XYZ file of C-alpha atoms in Angstrom:
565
model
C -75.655 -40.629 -16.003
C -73.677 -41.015 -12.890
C -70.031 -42.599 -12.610
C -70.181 -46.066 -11.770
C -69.158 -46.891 -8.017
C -66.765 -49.496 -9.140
C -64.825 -47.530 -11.513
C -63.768 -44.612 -9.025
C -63.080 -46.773 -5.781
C -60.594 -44.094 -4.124
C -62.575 -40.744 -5.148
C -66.235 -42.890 -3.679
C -65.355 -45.032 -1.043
C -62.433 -43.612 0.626
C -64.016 -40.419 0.642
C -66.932 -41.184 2.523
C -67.857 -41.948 6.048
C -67.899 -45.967 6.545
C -67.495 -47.814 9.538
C -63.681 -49.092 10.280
C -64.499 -52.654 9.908
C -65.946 -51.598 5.993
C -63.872 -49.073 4.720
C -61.071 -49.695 1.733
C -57.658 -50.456 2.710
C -55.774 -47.102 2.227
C -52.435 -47.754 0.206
C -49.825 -47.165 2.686
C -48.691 -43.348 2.657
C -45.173 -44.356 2.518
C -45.772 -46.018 -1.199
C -43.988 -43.496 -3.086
C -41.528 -42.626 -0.381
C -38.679 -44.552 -1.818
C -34.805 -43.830 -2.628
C -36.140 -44.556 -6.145
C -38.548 -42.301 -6.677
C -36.737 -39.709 -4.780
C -34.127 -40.035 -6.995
C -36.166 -39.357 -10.207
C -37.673 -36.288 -8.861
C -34.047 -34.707 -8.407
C -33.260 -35.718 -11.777
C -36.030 -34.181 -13.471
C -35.236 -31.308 -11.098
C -31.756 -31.273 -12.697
C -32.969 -31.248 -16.440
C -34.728 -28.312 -15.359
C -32.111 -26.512 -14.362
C -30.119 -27.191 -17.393
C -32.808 -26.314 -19.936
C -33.094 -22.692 -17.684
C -29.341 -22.725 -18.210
C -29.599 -22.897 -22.562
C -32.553 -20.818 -22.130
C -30.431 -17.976 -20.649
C -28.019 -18.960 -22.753
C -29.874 -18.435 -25.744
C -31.153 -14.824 -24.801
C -27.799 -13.508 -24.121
C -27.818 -12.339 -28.893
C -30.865 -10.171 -27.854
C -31.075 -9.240 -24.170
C -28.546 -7.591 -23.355
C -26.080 -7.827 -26.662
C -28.907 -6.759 -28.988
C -29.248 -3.398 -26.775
C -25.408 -2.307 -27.308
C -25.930 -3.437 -30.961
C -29.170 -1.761 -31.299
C -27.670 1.526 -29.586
C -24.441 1.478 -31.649
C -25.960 1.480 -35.436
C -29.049 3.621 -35.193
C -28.881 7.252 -34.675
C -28.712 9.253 -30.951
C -32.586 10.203 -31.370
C -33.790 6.821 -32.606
C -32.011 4.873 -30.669
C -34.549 5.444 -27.436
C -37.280 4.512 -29.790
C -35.606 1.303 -31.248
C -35.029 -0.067 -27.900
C -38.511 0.889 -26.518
C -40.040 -1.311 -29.299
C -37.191 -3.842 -28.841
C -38.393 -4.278 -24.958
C -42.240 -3.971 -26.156
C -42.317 -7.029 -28.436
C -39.764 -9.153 -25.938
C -42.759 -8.749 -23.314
C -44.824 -9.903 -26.391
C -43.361 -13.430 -25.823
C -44.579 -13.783 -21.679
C -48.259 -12.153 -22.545
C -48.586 -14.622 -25.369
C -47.280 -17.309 -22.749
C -49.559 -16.485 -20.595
C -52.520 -17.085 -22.925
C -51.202 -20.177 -24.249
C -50.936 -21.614 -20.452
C -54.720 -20.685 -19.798
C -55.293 -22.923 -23.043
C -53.441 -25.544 -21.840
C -54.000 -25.934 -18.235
C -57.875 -26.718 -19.384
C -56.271 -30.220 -20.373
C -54.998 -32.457 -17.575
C -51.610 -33.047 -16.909
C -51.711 -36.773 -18.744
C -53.628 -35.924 -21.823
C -55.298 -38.604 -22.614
C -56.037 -40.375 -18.750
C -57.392 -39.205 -15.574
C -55.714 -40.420 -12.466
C -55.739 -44.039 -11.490
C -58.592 -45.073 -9.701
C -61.223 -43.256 -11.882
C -60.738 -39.963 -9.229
C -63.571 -37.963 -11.613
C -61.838 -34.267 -11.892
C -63.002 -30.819 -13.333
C -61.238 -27.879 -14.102
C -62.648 -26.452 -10.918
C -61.430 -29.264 -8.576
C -58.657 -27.908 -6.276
C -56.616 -31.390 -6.955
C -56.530 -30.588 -10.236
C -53.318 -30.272 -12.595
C -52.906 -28.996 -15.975
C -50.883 -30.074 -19.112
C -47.983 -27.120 -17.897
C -45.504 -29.290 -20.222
C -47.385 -28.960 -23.404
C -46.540 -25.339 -23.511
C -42.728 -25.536 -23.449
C -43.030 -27.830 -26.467
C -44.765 -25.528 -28.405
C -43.205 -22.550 -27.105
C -39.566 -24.389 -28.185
C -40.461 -25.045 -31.362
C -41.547 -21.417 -31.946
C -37.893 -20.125 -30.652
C -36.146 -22.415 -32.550
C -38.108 -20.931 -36.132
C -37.608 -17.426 -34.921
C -33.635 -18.239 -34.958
C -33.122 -18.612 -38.159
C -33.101 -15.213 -39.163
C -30.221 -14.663 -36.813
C -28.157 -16.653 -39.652
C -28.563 -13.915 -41.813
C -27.521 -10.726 -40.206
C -24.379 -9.475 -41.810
C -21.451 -8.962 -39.301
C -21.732 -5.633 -39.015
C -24.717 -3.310 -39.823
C -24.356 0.245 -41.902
C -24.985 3.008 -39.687
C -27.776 5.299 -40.132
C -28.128 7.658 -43.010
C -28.605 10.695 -40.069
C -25.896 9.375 -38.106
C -23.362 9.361 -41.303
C -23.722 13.002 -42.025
C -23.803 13.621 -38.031
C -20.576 12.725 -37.661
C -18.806 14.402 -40.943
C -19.946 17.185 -39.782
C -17.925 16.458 -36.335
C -15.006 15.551 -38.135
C -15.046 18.337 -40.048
C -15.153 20.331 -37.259
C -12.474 18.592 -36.030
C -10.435 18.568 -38.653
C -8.791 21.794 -38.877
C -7.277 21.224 -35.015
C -6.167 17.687 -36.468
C -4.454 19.620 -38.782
C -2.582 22.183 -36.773
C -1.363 19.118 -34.440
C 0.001 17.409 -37.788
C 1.480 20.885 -38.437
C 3.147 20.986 -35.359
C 3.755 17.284 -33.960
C 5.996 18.402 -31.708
C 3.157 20.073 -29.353
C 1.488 16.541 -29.146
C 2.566 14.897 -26.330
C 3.417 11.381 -26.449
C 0.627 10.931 -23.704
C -2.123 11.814 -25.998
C -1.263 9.635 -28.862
C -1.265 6.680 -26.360
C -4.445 7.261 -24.843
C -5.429 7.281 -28.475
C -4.345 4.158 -29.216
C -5.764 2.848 -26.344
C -9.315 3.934 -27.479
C -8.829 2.217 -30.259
C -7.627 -0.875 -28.352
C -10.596 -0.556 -26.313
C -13.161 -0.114 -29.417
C -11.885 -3.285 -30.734
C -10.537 -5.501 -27.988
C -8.888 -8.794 -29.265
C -8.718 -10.544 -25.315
C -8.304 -14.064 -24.515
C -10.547 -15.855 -22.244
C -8.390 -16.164 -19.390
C -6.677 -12.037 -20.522
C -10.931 -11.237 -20.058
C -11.141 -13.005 -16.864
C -7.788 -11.558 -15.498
C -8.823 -7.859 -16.422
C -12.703 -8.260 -15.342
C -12.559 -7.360 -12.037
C -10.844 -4.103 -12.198
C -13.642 -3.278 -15.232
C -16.292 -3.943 -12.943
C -14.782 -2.019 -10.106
C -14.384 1.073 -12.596
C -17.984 0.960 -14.124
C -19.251 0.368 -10.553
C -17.568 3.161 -9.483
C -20.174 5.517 -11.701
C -22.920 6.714 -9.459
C -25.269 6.798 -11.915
C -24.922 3.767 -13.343
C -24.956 1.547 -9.533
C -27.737 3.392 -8.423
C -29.740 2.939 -12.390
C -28.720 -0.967 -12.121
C -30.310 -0.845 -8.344
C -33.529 1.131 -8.911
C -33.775 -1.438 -11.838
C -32.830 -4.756 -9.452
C -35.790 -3.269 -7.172
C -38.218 -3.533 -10.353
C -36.670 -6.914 -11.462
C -37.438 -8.334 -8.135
C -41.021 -6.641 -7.903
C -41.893 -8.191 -11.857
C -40.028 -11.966 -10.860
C -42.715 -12.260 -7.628
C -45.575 -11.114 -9.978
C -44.819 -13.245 -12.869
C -44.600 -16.577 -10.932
C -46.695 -16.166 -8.102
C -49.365 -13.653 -9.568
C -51.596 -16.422 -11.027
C -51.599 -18.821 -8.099
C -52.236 -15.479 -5.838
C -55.469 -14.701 -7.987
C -56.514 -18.062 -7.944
C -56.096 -18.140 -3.910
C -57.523 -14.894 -3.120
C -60.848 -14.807 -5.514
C -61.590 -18.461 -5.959
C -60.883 -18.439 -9.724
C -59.589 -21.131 -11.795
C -55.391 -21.143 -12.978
C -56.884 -21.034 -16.331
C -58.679 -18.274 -15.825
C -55.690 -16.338 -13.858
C -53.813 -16.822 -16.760
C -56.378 -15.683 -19.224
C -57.092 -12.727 -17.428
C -53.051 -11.912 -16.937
C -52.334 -12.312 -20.169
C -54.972 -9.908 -21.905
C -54.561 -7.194 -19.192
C -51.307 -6.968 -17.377
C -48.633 -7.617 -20.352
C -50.834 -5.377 -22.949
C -50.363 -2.717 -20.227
C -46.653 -3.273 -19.637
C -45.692 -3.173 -23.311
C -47.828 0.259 -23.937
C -45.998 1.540 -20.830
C -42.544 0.601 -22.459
C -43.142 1.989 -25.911
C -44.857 5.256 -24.586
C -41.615 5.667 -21.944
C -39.663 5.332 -25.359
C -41.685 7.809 -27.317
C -41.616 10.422 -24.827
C -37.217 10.297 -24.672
C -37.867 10.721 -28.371
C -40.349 13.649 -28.862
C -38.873 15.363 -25.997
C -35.395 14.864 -26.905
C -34.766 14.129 -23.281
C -31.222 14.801 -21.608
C -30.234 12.532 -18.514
C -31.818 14.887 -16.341
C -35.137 14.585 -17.912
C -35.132 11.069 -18.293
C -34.264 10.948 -14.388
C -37.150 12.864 -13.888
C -39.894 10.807 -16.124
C -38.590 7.897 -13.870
C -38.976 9.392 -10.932
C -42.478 10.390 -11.874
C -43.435 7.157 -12.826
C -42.787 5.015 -9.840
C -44.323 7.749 -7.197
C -47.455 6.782 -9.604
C -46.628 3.833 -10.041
C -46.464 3.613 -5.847
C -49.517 5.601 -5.818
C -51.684 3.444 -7.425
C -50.536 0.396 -5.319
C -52.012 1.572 -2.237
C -55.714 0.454 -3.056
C -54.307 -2.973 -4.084
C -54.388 -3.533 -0.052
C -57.919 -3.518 0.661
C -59.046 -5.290 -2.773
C -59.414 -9.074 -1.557
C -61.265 -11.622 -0.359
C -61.186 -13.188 3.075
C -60.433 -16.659 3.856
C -63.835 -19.033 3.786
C -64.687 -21.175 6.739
C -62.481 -24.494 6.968
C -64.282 -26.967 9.156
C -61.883 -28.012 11.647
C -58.892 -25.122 10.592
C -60.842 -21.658 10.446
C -64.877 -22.563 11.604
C -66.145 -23.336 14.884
C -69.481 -24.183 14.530
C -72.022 -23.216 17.371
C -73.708 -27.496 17.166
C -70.178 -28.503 17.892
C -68.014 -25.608 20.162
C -65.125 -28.300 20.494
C -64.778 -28.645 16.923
C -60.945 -29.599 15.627
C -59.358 -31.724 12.777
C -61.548 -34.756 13.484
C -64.958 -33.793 15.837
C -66.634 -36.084 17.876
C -69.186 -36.364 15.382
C -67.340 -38.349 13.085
C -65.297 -40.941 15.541
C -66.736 -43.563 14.038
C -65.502 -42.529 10.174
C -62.089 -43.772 9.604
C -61.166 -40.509 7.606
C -57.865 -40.789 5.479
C -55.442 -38.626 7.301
C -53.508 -37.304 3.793
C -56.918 -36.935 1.969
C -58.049 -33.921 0.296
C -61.654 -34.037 -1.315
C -63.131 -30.262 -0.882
C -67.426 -30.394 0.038
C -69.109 -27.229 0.512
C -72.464 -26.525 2.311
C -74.320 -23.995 0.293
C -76.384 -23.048 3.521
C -73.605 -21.973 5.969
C -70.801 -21.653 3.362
C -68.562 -23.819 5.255
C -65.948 -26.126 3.618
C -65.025 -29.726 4.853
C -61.768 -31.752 3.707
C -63.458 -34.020 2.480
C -66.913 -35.781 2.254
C -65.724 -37.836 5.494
C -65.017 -35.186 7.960
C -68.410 -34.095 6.924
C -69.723 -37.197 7.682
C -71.449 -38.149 4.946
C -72.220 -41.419 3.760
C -73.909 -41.617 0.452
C -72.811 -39.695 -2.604
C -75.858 -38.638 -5.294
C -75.232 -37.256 -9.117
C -77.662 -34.942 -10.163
C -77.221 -34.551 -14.208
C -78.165 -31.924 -15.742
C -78.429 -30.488 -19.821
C -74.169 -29.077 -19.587
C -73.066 -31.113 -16.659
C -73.519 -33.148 -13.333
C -73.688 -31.741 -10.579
C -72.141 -34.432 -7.246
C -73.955 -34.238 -3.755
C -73.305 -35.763 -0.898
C -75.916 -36.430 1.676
C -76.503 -38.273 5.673
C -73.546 -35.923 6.701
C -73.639 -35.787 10.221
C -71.290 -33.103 10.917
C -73.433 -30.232 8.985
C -76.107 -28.126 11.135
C -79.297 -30.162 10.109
C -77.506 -33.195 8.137
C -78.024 -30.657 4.547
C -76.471 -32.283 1.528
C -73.321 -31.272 0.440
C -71.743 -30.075 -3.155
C -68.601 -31.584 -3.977
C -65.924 -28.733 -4.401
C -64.677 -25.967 -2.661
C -67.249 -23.092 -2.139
C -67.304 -20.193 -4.512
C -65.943 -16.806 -3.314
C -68.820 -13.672 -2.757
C -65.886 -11.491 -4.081
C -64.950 -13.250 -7.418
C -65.862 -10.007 -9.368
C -63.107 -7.961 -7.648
C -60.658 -9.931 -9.410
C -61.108 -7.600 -12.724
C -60.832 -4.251 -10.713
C -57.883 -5.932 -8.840
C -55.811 -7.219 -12.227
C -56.894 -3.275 -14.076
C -55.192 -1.536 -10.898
C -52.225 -3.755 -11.225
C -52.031 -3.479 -14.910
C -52.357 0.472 -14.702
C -49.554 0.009 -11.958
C -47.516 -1.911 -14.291
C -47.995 0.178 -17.090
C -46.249 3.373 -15.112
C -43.541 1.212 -13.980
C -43.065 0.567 -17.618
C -42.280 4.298 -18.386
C -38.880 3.930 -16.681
C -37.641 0.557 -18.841
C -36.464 3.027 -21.960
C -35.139 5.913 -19.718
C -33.002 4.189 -17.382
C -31.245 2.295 -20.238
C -30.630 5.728 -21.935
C -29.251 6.624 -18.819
C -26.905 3.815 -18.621
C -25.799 4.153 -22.201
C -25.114 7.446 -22.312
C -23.372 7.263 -18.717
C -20.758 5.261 -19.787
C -18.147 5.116 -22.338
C -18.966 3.908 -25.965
C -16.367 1.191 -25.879
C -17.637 0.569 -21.920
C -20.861 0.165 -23.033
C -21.589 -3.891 -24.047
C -19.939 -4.768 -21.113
C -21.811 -2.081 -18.817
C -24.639 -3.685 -20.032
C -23.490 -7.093 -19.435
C -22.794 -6.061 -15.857
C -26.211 -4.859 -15.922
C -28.071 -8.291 -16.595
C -25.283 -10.126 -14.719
C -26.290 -8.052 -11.620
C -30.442 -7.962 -12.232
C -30.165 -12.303 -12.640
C -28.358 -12.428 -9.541
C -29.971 -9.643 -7.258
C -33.355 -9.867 -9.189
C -34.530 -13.031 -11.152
C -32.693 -15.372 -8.794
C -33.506 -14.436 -4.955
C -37.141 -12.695 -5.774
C -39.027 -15.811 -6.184
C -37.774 -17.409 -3.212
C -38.593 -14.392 -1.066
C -42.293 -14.048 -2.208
C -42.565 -17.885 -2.034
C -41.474 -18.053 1.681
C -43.446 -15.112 1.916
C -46.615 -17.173 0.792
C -46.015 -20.615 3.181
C -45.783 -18.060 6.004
C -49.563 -17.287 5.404
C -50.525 -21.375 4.670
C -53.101 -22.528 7.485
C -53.333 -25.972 6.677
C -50.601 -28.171 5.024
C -50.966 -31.336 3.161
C -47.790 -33.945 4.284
C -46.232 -36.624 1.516
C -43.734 -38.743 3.476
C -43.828 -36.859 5.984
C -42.837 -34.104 4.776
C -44.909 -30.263 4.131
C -45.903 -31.097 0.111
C -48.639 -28.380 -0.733
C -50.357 -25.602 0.657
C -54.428 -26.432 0.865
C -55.837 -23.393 2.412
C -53.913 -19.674 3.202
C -55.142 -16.841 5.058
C -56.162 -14.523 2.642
C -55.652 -11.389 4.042
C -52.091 -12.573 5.460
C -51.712 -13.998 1.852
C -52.863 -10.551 0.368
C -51.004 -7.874 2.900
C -47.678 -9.764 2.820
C -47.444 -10.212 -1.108
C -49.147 -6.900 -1.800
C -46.474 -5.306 0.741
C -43.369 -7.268 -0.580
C -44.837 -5.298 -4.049
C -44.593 -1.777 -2.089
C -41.265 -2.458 -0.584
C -39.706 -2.699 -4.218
C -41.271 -0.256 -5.809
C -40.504 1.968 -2.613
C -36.858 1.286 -3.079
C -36.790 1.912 -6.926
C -38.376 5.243 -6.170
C -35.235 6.112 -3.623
C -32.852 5.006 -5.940
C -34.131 7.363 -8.776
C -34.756 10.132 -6.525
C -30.914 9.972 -5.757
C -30.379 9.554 -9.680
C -31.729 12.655 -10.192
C -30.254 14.162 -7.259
C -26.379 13.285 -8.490
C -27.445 14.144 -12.385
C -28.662 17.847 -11.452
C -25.486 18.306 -9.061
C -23.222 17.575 -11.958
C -25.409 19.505 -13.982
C -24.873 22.491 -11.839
C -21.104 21.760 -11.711
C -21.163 21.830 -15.476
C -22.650 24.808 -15.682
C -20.710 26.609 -12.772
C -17.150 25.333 -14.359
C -18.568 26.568 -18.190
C -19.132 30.366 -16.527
C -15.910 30.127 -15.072
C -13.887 28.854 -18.534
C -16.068 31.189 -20.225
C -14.467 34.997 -19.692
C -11.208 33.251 -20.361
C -12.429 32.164 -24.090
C -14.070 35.224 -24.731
C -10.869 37.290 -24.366
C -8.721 34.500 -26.345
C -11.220 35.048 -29.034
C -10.781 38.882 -28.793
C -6.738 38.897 -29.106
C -6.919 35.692 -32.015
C -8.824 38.543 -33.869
C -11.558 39.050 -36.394
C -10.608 36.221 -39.110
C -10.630 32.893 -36.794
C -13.839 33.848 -34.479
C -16.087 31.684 -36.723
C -13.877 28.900 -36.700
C -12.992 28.763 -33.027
C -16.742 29.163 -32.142
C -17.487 26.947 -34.283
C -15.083 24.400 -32.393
């Protein structure tokens, strides 16, 4: 059975064609233009910024503390493994997200209403707006469970077993030198023992806040004077940037370019593209392990992975769908050559200038604004065994008056959206390869007492350079490509219909111009890594006649030991 007429006055009779002198008073556009309400809207603006604020806040123990920590109590050759799993299950947390979202944007926004005035929605409807809050509840009450382990961590954790005997065996072989410097304190220069204590000092700083803030900037000058480790933290502020566009504008992209539902984006994101991201992480981990790779090597396996990482963007150019003709913004039909906004054939409608109510006509695929700038007059409900099914008919802007379905019209390219999401995935998946690596490179690149704060540096730079800037760029990106705006007080609100192959080549190419740039910053990592690497090896022939003839006049009894040294 049909909706009744009276119970959805706004979605029926404002929608439709009727005479001026018979159609509904429109509520005055300026309603909900007020200080007031203005107001409110920046203050729920404001508690979200503070609750992004704890929630960085809060990540700070794991991300990027729980790296140094992870780093400094597990062994040399498990500590790439460790921290490939530790990045694995924190992507965990966005897949699951995702899948949780595409569960909750089935339900509406308000929960247990539909808007006011009986406006009948589906899930399909282009107006309509999931329950996007329910997840943070849920997802809030999940963190706060998983903290409570946290509690019980002991202050500081017992190294390895491996690690242990690893480094008796260095001090024994650095023992006997210790020795002959105790034997002879007179040959240790006052110089050495303060650099010493110094180390020390370093190991175990005891600053103040304002002693921390004083001596910061000349710490961050120093670490940013390491080649490697600027040009790591870039190549990774490139991939930062490329995975911030993806993860907030990816689903609304998919839902633009095939004509797929946010639920459905979601679904589909969250069951292909994080899967593939955490393999990618784990294997990139793996491979440091089983291949015991140096800094050179792990250079290299980055490199390798964006070029195919870049490789396997290029198709992602030509997979799309092209924008469907928009009476009035992208159609001009040959009954009506002159054909804008509001055609001569429907002068006598008094259309709602803000309205947005999507009809489709199956027979020419063209899509109206709304059942009134198709003309139409009288709305029909078919039902049917799942669902009903909402016509309108006597539209006198469609070629031949043909009835109308209420909605936007379906994309002929909806199954490209699978292909499209397994290319990005795969894409992902070799980007991936590099997380493990380039932290290995920026751990072992720096000193051990260096290193927390390197990789505090390191996130400090990636939120500011990355997390921060990237989704404004791809979002002004995306309203550059908009060809018909919907106005609240005034003002450009939402976007109602993009060119899709604008839409497609301009956030596809922002993609290739950050994966492009991570690509030239590892290509230069490995370029400085293998020119120290050959001044390491030039400077150890050089040094090495001289030790070969000091082991020949120290004689027969010491050549074990001092090779051994």
């Amino acid at each position: 059975m049909g909706p009744r007429i009276e119970d959805m006055p706004q979605d029926f009779k404002a929608s439709l064609c009727l005479p001026t002198t018979s159609a509904p008073a429109s509520a005055p556009s300026n309603g909900n233009c007020s200080s007031y309400t203005e107001t409110q809207h920046l203050s729920v603006v404001g508690i979200m910024f503070v609750a992004q604020t704890l929630l960085g806040v809060g990540g700070v123990p794991i991300q990027p503390f729980g790296i140094s920590y992870i780093d400094d109590f597990a062994h040399n050759s498990n500590s790439p493994l460790y921290l490939g799993i530790l990045f694995a299950v924190t992507m965990m947390g966005p897949g699951l997200a995702f899948g949780l979202g595409s569960l909750m944007l089935r339900l509406y926004v308000d929960i247990n209403q539909m808007p006011e005035g009986g406006i009948s929605l589906t899930i399909k409807d282009p107006r309509w707006v999931g329950a996007w809050w329910l997840g943070f509840l849920i997802a809030a009450g999940a963190v706060a469970l998983a903290a409570i382990p946290y509690f019980f961590f002991p202050k500081e954790m017992p190294k390895e077993k491996r690690e242990l005997q690893f480094r008796r065996k260095v001090l024994a072989v650095t023992d006997s030198p210790a020795r002959k410097g105790k034997e002879s304190p007179s040959k240790q220069s006052p110089g050495e023992s303060t650099k010493k204590q110094d180390g020390l000092v370093q190991i175990a700083p005891n600053l103040t806040v304002i002693q921390f803030i004083k001596v910061f900037p000349r710490v961050l000058l120093q670490t940013l004077r390491h080649p490697i480790f600027l040009l790591v933290v870039l190549s990774q502020v490139c991939l930062s940037s490329m995975a911030a566009g993806m993860a907030t504008f990816l689903p609304k992209f998919l839902e633009r370019q095939f004509s797929i539902t946010a639920s459905y984006a979601n679904l589909l994101i969250g069951c292909l593209s994080f899967p593939s991201v955490i393999v990618g992480i784990v294997v990139g981990g793996v491979l440091v392990k089983r291949l015991h790779l140096g800094p050179v090597g792990c250079g290299a396996l980055c490199l390798l992975g964006m070029l195919l990482c870049l490789f396997f963007s290029l198709p992602l150019f030509f997979i799309g769908c092209s924008s469907h003709q928009i009476a009035g913004i992208t159609h001009q039909t040959s009954a009506h050559p002159g054909l804008e906004l509001f055609p001569s054939c429907m002068e006598a409608c008094s259309c709602p200038l803000d309205g947005f109510n999507p009809v489709c006509d199956p027979s020419t695929r063209v899509e109206y604004i709304t059942p009134c700038h198709a003309g139409c007059s009288s709305r029909v409900v078919q039902d049917a065994l799942d669902k009903s099914q909402v016509f309108y008919t006597n539209c006198s802007c469609v070629v031949e008056g043909n009835p109308v379905l209420a909605g936007s019209c379906d994309s002929t390219c909806s199954h490209l959206v699978v292909p499209f999401l397994l290319l990005v995935s795969l894409g992902s998946a070799l980007a991936c390869l590099t997380h493990t690596p380039s932290f290995m490179l920026i751990l072992r690149g720096v000193k051990k007492e260096d290193k927390t704060l390197a990789v505090g540096i390191q996130f400090m730079f990636l939120r500011i350079l990355a997390w921060m800037p990237s989704p404004v760029i791809h979002g002004s990106a995306i309203d550059t490509t908009c060809v018909h705006w919907a106005l609240s007080c005034g003002r450009r609100a939402v976007c109602r219909y993009y060119n899709n192959d604008l839409l497609r080549n301009r956030f596809i190419g922002l993609q290739f111009f950050f994966k492009t740039g991570s690509v030239i910053c590892f290509a230069l990592v490995l370029a400085v890594l293998r020119q120290q690497d050959k001044e390491a090896r030039t400077k150890e022939s050089r040094s090495s006649p001289a030790v070969e003839q000091q082991l020949l006049v120290s004689g027969p009894g010491k050549k074990p030991e001092d090779s051994r040294v």
